[in-house]
Every structure is written in C-alpha cells, then in structure tokens.
Amino acid sequence: MWDSKPWDNDAAADWFATLMEQTNMPALVRKTLLLVNVDDYSGEQTPELRAAAYCMLKFGHVYVWPGDELAADLQLAIYALKKVLLDDDYCYSSEVADDVEHEIEELEERLKKLGGDN
C-alpha cells in the first residue's frame, strides 16, 4: 500500500486499469463531456454532462483514470460543470446549484494537486 485510498496499491491500480480498458469508460466520459462544445448546445445534454462529470469525481484519480488523460479530462469535467451551473432549468434550486459548485471545487482541487490547473 502506498497510501490509504482503495487504489493505492499495485493490485488495485492494475484492477482499475483493466476496468478502464475493458469498459472503455474514459472514452465514453470524454465523448459525453465534449457535448458541451457543440455549436447547437441547447442544455438538453446537461444531465448527461453532470453524469459524466460524476464519473470524473469518482474515478478521476491517479492510479484509477488513465494517467496521460487525467488532467485534460478533469479540465473538461470542470468546464462542463460550469455549463451545468448556467442551466437554470437543471439547477432549479440552490441545493442543486450548491452541489454542482462543490463538485467543481473538488475537481479543481484535484487538478491543482496534479499541477494541471493552467
């Protein structure tokens, strides 16, 4: 064990690598997060954006997410969640908006620790 997290050991890190490869989760998450960049973004994709960003909240860690893609995917999730915050229909209450803001803060802090906050 390198630390106390579930992925902080060789066996778990290898297991997560297999999970990511076999499920192709990173590609699906990235494809969904990129919906935020389409020219005809209407807000209909907001629930999917938040769901994909949630995957980054839970799986976007060193030794879990593919390392060469982690910083860029964290940045993309942050950007997507900022778009989610602008969707008044989705963020219909202060509780939902507060949750999204906390999710952004968590991802920004994680990105900062990676040194990829530029």
Coordinates of C-alpha atoms in Angstrom, one line a residue:
M1 CA 0.0 0.0 0.0
W2 CA 1.3 3.4 -0.9
D3 CA -1.5 5.3 0.9
S4 CA -4.9 4.7 2.4
K5 CA -7.1 5.0 -0.8
P6 CA -8.6 1.9 -2.4
W7 CA -6.4 2.4 -5.5
D8 CA -3.1 3.0 -3.6
N9 CA -1.6 -0.4 -4.2
D10 CA -0.4 -2.4 -7.2
A11 CA -3.2 -4.9 -7.3
A12 CA -5.9 -2.3 -7.2
A13 CA -4.2 0.0 -9.7
D14 CA -3.9 -2.9 -12.1
W15 CA -7.6 -3.8 -11.5
F16 CA -8.7 -0.2 -12.3
A17 CA -6.5 -0.2 -15.4
T18 CA -8.3 -3.4 -16.6
L19 CA -11.7 -1.8 -15.7
M20 CA -10.9 1.3 -17.8
E21 CA -9.7 -0.7 -20.7
Q22 CA -12.5 -3.3 -20.8
T23 CA -15.3 -0.8 -20.3
N24 CA -13.9 2.0 -22.4
M25 CA -15.2 4.3 -19.7
P26 CA -12.7 7.1 -20.3
A27 CA -13.7 7.4 -24.0
L28 CA -17.4 7.4 -23.2
V29 CA -17.0 10.0 -20.4
R30 CA -14.8 12.2 -22.7
K31 CA -17.2 11.9 -25.6
T32 CA -20.1 13.0 -23.3
L33 CA -18.2 15.9 -21.8
L34 CA -17.3 17.1 -25.2
L35 CA -21.0 17.7 -25.9
V36 CA -20.5 21.0 -24.1
N37 CA -18.5 22.2 -27.1
V38 CA -21.1 21.5 -29.8
D39 CA -22.4 24.6 -31.7
D40 CA -26.0 23.7 -31.1
Y41 CA -25.7 23.1 -27.3
S42 CA -29.2 23.6 -26.0
G43 CA -29.0 22.4 -22.4
E44 CA -30.7 19.1 -23.2
Q45 CA -27.4 17.4 -22.6
T46 CA -27.0 18.9 -19.1
P47 CA -28.0 15.7 -17.2
E48 CA -25.5 13.7 -19.3
L49 CA -22.8 16.2 -18.7
R50 CA -23.2 16.1 -14.9
A51 CA -23.3 12.3 -15.0
A52 CA -20.1 12.2 -17.0
A53 CA -18.5 14.7 -14.6
Y54 CA -19.6 12.5 -11.7
C55 CA -17.5 9.7 -13.2
M56 CA -14.5 12.0 -13.0
L57 CA -15.4 12.8 -9.4
K58 CA -15.4 9.1 -8.5
F59 CA -12.8 7.7 -10.9
G60 CA -10.7 10.7 -11.9
H61 CA -7.8 9.8 -9.6
V62 CA -4.2 8.9 -10.2
Y63 CA -3.9 5.1 -10.5
V64 CA -7.5 4.9 -11.5
W65 CA -8.0 7.0 -14.6
P66 CA -5.6 6.7 -17.5
G67 CA -2.7 8.9 -16.4
D68 CA -2.0 10.6 -19.7
E69 CA -5.6 11.7 -20.0
L70 CA -6.4 12.6 -16.3
A71 CA -5.5 16.3 -16.3
A72 CA -7.3 17.1 -19.6
D73 CA -10.4 15.1 -18.6
L74 CA -10.5 16.9 -15.2
Q75 CA -10.4 20.2 -17.0
L76 CA -13.1 19.1 -19.4
A77 CA -15.3 18.0 -16.5
I78 CA -14.8 21.3 -14.7
Y79 CA -15.7 23.2 -17.9
A80 CA -18.8 21.0 -18.4
L81 CA -20.0 21.5 -14.8
K82 CA -19.6 25.3 -15.2
K83 CA -22.0 25.0 -18.1
V84 CA -24.4 22.9 -16.0
L85 CA -24.4 25.7 -13.4
L86 CA -25.7 28.1 -16.1
D87 CA -28.7 25.9 -16.9
D88 CA -31.4 27.3 -14.7
D89 CA -33.8 24.6 -15.6
Y90 CA -31.4 21.9 -14.3
C91 CA -30.2 24.0 -11.3
Y92 CA -33.7 24.7 -10.3
S93 CA -32.8 25.1 -6.6
S94 CA -30.0 26.5 -4.6
E95 CA -29.3 22.9 -3.3
V96 CA -28.7 21.6 -6.8
A97 CA -26.5 24.6 -7.7
D98 CA -24.6 24.3 -4.4
D99 CA -23.9 20.6 -5.1
V100 CA -22.6 21.4 -8.6
E101 CA -20.4 24.2 -7.2
H102 CA -18.9 21.7 -4.7
E103 CA -18.3 19.2 -7.4
I104 CA -16.4 21.9 -9.4
E105 CA -14.4 22.8 -6.4
E106 CA -13.4 19.2 -5.7
L107 CA -12.3 18.7 -9.3
E108 CA -10.4 22.0 -9.4
E109 CA -8.6 21.0 -6.2
R110 CA -7.7 17.6 -7.6
L111 CA -6.4 19.2 -10.8
K112 CA -4.4 21.7 -8.8
K113 CA -2.7 18.9 -6.9
L114 CA -1.8 17.4 -10.3
G115 CA -0.2 20.6 -11.3
G116 CA -2.6 20.9 -14.3
D117 CA -4.5 24.0 -13.4
N118 CA -3.2 26.2 -16.1

